Coordinates of C-alpha atoms and ligand atoms in Angstrom, one line a residue:
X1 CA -10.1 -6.6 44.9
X2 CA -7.9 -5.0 41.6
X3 CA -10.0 -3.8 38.9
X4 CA -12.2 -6.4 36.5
X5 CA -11.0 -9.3 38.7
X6 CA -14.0 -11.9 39.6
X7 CA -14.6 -12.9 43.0
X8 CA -14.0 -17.1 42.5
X9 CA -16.6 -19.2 44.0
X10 CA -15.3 -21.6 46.9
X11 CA -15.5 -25.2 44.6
X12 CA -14.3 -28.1 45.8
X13 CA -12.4 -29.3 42.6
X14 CA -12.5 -33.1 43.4
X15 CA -12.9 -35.5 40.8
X16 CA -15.0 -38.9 41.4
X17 CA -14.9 -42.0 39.0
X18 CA -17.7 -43.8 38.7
X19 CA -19.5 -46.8 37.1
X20 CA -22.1 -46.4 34.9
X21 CA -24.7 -49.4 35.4
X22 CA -26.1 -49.3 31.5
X23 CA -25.7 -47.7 28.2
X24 CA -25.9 -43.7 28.4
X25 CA -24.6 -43.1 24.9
X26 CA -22.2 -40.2 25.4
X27 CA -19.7 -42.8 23.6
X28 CA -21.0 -41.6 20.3
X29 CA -19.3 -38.9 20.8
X30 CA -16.4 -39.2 18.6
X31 CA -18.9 -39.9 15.7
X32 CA -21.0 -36.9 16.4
X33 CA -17.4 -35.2 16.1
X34 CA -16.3 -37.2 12.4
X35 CA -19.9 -36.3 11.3
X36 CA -19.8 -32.4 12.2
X37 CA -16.2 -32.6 10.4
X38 CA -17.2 -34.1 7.6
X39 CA -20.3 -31.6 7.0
X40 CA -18.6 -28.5 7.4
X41 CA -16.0 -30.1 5.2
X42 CA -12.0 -29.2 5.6
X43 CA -9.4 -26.9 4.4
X44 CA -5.6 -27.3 3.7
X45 CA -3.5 -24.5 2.5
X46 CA -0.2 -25.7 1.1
X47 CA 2.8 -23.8 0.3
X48 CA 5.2 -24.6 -2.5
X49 CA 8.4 -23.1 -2.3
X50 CA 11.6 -23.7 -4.9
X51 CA 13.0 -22.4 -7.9
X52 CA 10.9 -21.8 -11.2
X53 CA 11.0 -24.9 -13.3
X54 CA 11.5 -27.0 -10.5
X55 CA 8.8 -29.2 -10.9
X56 CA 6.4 -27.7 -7.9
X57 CA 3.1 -27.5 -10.3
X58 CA 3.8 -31.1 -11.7
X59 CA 4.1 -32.5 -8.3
X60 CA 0.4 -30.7 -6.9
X61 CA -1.2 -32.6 -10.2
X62 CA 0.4 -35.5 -9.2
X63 CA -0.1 -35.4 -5.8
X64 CA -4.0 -34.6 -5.7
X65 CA -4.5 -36.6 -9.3
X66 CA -5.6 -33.6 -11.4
X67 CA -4.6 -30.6 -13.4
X68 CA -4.8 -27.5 -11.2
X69 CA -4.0 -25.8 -14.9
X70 CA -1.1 -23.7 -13.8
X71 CA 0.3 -21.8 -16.0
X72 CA 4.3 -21.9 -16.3
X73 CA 5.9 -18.8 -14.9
X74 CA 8.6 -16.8 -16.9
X75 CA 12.3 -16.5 -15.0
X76 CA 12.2 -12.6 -15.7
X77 CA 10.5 -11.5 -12.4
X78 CA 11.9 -8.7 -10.8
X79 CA 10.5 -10.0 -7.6
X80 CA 8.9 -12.7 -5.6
X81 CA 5.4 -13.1 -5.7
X82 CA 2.9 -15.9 -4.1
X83 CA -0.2 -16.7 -5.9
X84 CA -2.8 -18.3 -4.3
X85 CA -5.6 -20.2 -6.2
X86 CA -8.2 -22.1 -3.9
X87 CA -9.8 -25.6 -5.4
X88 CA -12.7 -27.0 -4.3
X89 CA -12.2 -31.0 -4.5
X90 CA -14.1 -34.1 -3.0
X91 CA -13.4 -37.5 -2.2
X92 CA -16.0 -40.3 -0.9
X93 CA -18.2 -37.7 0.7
X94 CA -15.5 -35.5 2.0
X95 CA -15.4 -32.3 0.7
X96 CA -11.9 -30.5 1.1
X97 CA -10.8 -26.6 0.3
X98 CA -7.2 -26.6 -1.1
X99 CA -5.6 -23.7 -1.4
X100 CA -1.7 -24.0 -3.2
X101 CA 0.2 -21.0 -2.7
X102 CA 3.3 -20.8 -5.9
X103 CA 6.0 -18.8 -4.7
X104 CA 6.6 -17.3 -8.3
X105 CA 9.9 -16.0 -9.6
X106 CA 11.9 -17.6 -6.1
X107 CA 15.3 -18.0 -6.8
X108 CA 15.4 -15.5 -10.1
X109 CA 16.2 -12.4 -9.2
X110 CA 20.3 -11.9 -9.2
X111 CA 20.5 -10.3 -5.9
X112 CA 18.4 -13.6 -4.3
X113 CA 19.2 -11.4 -0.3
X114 CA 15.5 -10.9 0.4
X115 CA 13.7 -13.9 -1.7
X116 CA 12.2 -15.0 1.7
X117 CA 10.6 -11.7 2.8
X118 CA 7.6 -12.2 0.3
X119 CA 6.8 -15.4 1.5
X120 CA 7.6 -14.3 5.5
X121 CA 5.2 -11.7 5.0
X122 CA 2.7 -13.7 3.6
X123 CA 2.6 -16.1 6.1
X124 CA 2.2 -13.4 8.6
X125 CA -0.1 -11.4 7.0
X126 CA -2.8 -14.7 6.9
X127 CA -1.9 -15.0 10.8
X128 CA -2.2 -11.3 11.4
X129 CA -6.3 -11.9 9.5
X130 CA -7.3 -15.0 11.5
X131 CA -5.9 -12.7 14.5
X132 CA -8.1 -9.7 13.6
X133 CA -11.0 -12.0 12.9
X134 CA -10.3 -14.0 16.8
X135 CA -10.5 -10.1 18.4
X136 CA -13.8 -9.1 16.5
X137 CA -16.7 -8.8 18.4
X138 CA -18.7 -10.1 16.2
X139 CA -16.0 -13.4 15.3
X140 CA -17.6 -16.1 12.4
X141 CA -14.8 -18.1 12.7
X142 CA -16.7 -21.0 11.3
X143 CA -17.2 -19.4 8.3
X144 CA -14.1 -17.7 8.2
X145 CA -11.6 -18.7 5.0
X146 CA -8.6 -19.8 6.9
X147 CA -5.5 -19.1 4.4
X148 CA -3.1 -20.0 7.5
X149 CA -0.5 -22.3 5.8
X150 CA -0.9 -26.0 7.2
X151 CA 2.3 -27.1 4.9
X152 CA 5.3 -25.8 3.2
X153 CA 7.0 -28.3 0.8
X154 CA 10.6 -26.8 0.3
X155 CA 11.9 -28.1 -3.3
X156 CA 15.4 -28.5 -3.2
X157 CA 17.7 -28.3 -6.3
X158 CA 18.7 -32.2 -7.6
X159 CA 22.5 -30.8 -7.7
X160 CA 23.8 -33.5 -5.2
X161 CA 25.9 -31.0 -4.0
X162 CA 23.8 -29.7 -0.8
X163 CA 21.7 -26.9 0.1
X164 CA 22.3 -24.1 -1.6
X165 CA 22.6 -20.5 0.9
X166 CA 19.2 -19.2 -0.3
X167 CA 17.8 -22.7 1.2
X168 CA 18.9 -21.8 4.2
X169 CA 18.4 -18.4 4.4
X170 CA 14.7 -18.7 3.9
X171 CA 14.3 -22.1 5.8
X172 CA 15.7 -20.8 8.7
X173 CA 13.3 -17.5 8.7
X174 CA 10.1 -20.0 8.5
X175 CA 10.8 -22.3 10.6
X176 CA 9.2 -21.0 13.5
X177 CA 6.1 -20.4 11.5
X178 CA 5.3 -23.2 9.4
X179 CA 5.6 -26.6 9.2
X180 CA 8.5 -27.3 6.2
X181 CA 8.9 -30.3 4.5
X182 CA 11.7 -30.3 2.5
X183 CA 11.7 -32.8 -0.8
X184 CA 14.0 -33.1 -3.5
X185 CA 12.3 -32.4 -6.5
X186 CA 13.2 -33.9 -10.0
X187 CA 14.7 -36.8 -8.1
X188 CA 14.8 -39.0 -11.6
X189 CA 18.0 -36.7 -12.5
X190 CA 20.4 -38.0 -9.4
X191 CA 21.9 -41.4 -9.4
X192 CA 20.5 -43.9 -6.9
X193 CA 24.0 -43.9 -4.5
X194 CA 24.2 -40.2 -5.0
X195 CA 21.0 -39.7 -3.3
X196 CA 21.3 -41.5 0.1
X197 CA 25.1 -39.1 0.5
X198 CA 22.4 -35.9 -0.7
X199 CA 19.9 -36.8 1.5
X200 CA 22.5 -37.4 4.8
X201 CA 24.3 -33.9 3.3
X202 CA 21.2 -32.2 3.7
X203 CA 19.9 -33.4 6.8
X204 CA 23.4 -32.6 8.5
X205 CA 23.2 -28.8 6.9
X206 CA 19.9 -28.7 8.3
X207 CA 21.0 -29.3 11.9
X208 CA 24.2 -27.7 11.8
X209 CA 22.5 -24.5 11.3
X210 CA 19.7 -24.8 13.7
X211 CA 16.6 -25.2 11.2
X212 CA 13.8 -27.0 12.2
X213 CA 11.7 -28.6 9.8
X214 CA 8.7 -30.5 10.1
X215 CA 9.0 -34.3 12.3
X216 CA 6.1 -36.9 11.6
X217 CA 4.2 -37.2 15.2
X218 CA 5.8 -40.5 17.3
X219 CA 3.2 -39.4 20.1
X220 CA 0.3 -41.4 18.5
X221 CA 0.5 -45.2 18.8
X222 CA -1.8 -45.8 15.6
X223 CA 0.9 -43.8 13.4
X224 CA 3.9 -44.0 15.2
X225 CA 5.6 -46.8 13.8
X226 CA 4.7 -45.7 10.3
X227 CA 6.2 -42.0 11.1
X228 CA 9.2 -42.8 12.3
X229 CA 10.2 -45.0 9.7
X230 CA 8.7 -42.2 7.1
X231 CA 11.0 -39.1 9.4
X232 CA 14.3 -41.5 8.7
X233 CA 13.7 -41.0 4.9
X234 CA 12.9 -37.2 4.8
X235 CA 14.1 -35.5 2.6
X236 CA 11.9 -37.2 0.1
X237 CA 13.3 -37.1 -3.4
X238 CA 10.2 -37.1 -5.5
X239 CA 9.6 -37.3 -9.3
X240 CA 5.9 -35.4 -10.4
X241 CA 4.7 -35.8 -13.9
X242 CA 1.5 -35.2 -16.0
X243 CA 2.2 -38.2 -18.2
X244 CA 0.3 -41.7 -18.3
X245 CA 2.3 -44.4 -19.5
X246 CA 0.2 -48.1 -20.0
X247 CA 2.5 -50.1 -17.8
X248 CA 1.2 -53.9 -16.7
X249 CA -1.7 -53.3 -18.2
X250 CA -2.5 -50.3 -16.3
X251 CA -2.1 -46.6 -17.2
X252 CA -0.1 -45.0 -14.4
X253 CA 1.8 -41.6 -14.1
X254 CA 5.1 -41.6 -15.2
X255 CA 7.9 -40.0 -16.9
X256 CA 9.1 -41.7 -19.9
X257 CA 13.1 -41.3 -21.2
X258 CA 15.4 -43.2 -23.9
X259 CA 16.5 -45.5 -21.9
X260 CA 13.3 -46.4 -19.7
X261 CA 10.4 -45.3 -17.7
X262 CA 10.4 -43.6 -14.5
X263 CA 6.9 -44.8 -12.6
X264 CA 6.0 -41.6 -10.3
X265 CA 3.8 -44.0 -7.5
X266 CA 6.4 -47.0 -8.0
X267 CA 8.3 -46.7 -3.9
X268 CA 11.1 -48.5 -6.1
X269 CA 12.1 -45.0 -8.0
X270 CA 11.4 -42.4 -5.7
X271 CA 9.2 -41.5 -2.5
X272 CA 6.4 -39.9 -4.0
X273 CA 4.3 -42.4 -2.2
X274 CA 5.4 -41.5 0.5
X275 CA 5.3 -37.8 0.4
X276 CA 1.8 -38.3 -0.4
X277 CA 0.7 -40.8 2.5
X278 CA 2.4 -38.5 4.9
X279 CA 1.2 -35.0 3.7
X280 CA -2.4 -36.1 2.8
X281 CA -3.5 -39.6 4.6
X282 CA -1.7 -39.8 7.7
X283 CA -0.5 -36.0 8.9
X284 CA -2.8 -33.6 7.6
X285 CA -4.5 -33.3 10.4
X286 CA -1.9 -33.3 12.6
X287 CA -0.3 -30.2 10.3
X288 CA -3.5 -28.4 10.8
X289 CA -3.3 -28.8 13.9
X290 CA 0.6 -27.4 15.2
X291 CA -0.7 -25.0 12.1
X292 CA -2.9 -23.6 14.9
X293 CA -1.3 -24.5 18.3
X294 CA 2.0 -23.8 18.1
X295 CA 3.3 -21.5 15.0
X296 CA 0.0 -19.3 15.2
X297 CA -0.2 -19.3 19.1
X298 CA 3.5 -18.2 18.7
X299 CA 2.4 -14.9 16.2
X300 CA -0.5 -14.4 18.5
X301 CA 1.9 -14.7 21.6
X302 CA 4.2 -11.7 20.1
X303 CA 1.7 -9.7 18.3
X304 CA -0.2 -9.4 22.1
X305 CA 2.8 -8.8 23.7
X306 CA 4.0 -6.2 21.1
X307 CA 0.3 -4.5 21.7
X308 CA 1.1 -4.6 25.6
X309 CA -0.5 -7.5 26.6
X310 CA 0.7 -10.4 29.0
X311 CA -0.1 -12.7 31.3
X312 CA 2.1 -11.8 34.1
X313 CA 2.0 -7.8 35.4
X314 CA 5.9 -6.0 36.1
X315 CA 6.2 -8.4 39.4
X316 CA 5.5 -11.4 37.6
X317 CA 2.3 -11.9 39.2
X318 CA -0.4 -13.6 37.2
X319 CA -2.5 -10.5 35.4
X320 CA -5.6 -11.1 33.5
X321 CA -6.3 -9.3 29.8
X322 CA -9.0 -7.4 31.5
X323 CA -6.9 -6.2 34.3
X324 CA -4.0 -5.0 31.6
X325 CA -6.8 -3.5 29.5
X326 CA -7.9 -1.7 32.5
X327 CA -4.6 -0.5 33.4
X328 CA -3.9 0.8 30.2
X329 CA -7.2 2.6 29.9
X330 CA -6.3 4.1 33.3
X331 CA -2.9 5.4 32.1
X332 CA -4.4 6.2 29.0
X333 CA -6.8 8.8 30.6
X334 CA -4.5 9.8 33.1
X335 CA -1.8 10.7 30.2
X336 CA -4.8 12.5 28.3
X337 CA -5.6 14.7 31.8
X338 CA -2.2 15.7 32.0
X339 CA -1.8 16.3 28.2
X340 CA -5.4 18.4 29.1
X341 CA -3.9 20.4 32.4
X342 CA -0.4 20.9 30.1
X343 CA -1.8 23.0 27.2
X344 CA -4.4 24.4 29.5
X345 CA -1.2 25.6 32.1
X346 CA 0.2 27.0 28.9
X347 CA -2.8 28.4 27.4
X348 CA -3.3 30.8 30.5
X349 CA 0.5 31.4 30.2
X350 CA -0.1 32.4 26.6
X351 CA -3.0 34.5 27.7
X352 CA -0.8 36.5 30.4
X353 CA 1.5 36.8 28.0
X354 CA -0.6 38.6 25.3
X355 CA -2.3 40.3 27.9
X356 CA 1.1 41.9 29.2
X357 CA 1.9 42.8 25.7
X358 CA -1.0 44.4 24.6
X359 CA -1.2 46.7 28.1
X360 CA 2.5 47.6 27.0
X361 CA 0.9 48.0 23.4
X362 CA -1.6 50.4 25.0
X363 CA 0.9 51.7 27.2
X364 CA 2.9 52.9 24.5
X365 CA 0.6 54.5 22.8
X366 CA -1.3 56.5 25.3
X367 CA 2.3 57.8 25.7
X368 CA 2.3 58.9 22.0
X369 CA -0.7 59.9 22.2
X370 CA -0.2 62.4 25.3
X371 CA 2.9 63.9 23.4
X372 CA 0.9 64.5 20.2
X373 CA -1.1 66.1 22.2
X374 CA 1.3 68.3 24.1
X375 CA 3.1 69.1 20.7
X376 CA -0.6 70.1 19.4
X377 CA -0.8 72.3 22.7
X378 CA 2.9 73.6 22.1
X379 CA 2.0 74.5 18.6
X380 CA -1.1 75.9 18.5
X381 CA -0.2 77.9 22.2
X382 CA 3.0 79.0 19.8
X383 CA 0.7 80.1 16.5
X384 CA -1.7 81.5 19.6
X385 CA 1.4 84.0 20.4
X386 CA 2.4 84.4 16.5
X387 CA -1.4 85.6 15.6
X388 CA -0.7 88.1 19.0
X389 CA 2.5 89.2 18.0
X390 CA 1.0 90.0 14.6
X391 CA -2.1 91.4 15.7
X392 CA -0.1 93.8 18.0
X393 CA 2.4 94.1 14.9
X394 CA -0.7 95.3 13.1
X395 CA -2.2 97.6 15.4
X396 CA 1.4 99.2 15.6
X397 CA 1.6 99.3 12.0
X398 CA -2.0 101.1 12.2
X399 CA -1.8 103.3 14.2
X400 CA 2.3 104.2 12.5
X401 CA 0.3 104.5 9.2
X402 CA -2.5 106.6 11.1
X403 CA 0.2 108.7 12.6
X404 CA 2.0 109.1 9.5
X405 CA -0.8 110.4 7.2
X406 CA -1.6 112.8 10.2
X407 CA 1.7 114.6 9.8
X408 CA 1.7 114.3 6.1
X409 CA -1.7 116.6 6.6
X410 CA -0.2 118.8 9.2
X411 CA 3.1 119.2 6.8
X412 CA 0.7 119.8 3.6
X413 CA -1.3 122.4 5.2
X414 CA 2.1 124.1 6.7
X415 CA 3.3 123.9 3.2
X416 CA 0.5 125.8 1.6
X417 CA 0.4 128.3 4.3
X418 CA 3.8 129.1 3.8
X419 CA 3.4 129.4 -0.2
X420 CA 0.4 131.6 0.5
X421 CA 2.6 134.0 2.7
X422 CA 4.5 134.9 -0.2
Ligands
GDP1 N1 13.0 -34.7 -14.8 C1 11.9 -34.2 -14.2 N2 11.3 -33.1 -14.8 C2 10.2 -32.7 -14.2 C3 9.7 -33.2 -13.0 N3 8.6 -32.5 -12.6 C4 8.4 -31.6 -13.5 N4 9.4 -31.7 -14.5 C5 9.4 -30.8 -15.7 O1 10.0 -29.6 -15.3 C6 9.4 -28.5 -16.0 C7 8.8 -27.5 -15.1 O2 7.8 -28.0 -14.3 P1 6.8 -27.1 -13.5 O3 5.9 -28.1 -12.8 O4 6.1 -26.2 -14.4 O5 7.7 -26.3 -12.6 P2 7.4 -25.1 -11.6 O6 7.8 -23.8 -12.3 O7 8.2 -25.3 -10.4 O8 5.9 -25.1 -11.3 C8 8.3 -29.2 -16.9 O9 8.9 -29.4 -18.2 C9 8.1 -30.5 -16.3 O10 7.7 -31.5 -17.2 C10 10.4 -34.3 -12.4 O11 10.1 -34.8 -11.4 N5 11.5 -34.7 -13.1
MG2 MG1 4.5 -23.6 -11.6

């Protein structure tokens, strides 16, 4: 049996039905489920990505029915930055966390090349934490603030003219990681028959170059209907405003010009409605939902691979992420023993080596030290003969001198005989 794998006991894996003859209760089920849900309350993170001034703070008042109190962002940015603010609101007795993320200063920089790479790295970088909080031992992923983004509303530019190449640049780098919704924002400034040829132009530039954006599910019966009607309209052109106007009676939200009144929830001037039945009433869940099974289960696919890990070893046989870990700690500590034996190899290398040159060292200088020696010998056996010579030199000279005042007697004496005789 390979390493960490579990010996499987022999089950028979048949599956009976059976009748129940009374009332167990294990049909409440679903409402223990919608009660545990609706304690531990909900979160949605939304993303709002468009221009500055395009309307993207208007439309979160209008579409949640507050003021989130954004402040308007200057076009002077030198960069991209996303700003996330996190609201607590409640409806009935359902508590929701909203988080809006503002993609502030998109679109304003004059070399607009790399707008998407803030918000691509922002998206990661909330995968890359739920990741690291799913691999901690210790995981409180109950608790955990989950700033994955469950929507992305992309807020196109009312030109009429298409998508502009900034659109889909950054589209097409998110589309594998979120679930985009494009709208067309300020929709009140495009003429009704321009709109439906904006809305097919936009749609065919979408396909044509491969993005995917976000379909309403089909898959469920209760909603299916609704959502494929509501998928035939996308891209919703939407109109936001902040502004009441008493219309019927009523005070509604509206945007009021010279020549009339634009009514924000009226489905006969724009698809704000319907933006905000499919983003909030009908789909959220199901956003939260490919949210966490298909664009993170994607990240988490690549960033496991990238660390080494898969599923299937180099034969493509099924490997478990024990067995991998195991092989890699294996190879690990086999690459750290040879690493060991290397630099011990070379460390007794290094030690012959300074051994050999220190005997030569000590080679050398017994060498100078033998013919310092000799030339002591030499010297002092030549000073030896010197001091001989010069002792002999002296003796010579001594007895010369010796000799010398002899005969200078002898010759004296001779001398004064001699001077006597006469
Ligand atoms: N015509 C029109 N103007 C809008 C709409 N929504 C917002 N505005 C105006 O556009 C300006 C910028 O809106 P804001 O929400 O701050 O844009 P943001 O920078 O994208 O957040 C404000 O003067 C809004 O009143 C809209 O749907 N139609
Ligand atoms: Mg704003």
């Amino acid at each position: 049996m390979a390493v960490g794998e579990v010996e499987k006991p022999n089950i028979e894996n048949e599956v009976r039905t059976l009748k129940l003859s009374g009332h167990v209760g294990f049909d409440s089920l679903p409402d223990q489920l919608v009660s545990k849900s609706v304690q531990n309350g909900f979160n949605f993170n939304i993303m709002c990505i468009g221009e500055t001034g395009l309307g993207k703070s208007t439309l979160m008042d209008s579409l949640f029915n507050t003021n989130f109190e954004s402040t308007p962002s200057p076009h002077s940015l030198p960069t991209v930055k996303l700003k996330a603010h996190t609201y607590e609101l409640q409806e009935s007795n359902v508590r929701l966390k909203l988080t809006i993320v503002d993609t502030v200063g998109y679109g304003d920089q004059i070399n607009k090349e790399d707008s998407f790479k803030a918000i691509v790295d922002y998206i990661d970088a909330q995968f890359e934490n739920y990741l690291q909080e799913e691999l901690k031992i210790k995981r409180s992923l109950c608790t955990y603030h989950d700033n994955r983004i469950h929507a992305c509303l992309y807020f196109i530019c009312p030109t009429g003219h298409g998508l502009k190449s900034i659109d889909l640049v950054c589209m097409k780098k998110l589309d594998q990681k979120v679930n985009i919704i494009p709208i067309i924002a300020k929709a009140d400034t495009i003429s009704k028959n321009e709109l439906q040829k904006f809305k097919s132009k936009i749609i065919s530039e979408l396909q044509n170059n491969g993005v995917q954006i976000y379909a309403f599910p089909v898959d469920d019966e209760t909603v299916s209907e609704v959502n494929t009607t509501m998928n035939s309209h996308i891209p919703f052109a939407v109109v936001g405003s902040t502004d009441f106007v008493r219309v019927a009676n009523k005070m509604v939200r509206a945007r009021q010009y010279p020549w009339g009144t634009v009514q924000v929830e009226n489905e006969g001037h724009c698809d704000f409605v319907k933006l905000r039945e499919m983003l909030i009433r009908t789909n959220m869940e199901d956003m939260r939902e490919k949210t966490h099974g298909l664009h993170y289960e994607l990240f988490r696919k690549k960033r496991l691979e990238q660390m080494g890990f898969s599923d299937v070893d180099a034969d493509n046989k099924p490997i478990s992420f024990q067995q991998t870990f195991e092989t890699k700690r294996c190879n690990h500590l086999q690459e750290l023993q040879q690493k060991e034996d290397e630099m011990r190899q070379m460390f007794v290398v290094r030690v012959k080596e300074k051994e050999a040159e220190l005997k030569e060292a000590e080679k050398e200088l017994h060498a100078k030290f033998d013919k310092l020696k000799k030339d002591h010998t030499d010297d002092k056996k030549k000073l030896e003969d010197n001091r001989k010579k010069l002792e002999d030199e002296i003796v010579e000279f001594n007895r010369r001198k010796q000799q010398y005042a002899t005969m200078a007697t002898t010759h004296h004496t001779l001398t004064l005989g001699k001077s006597k005789k006469k």
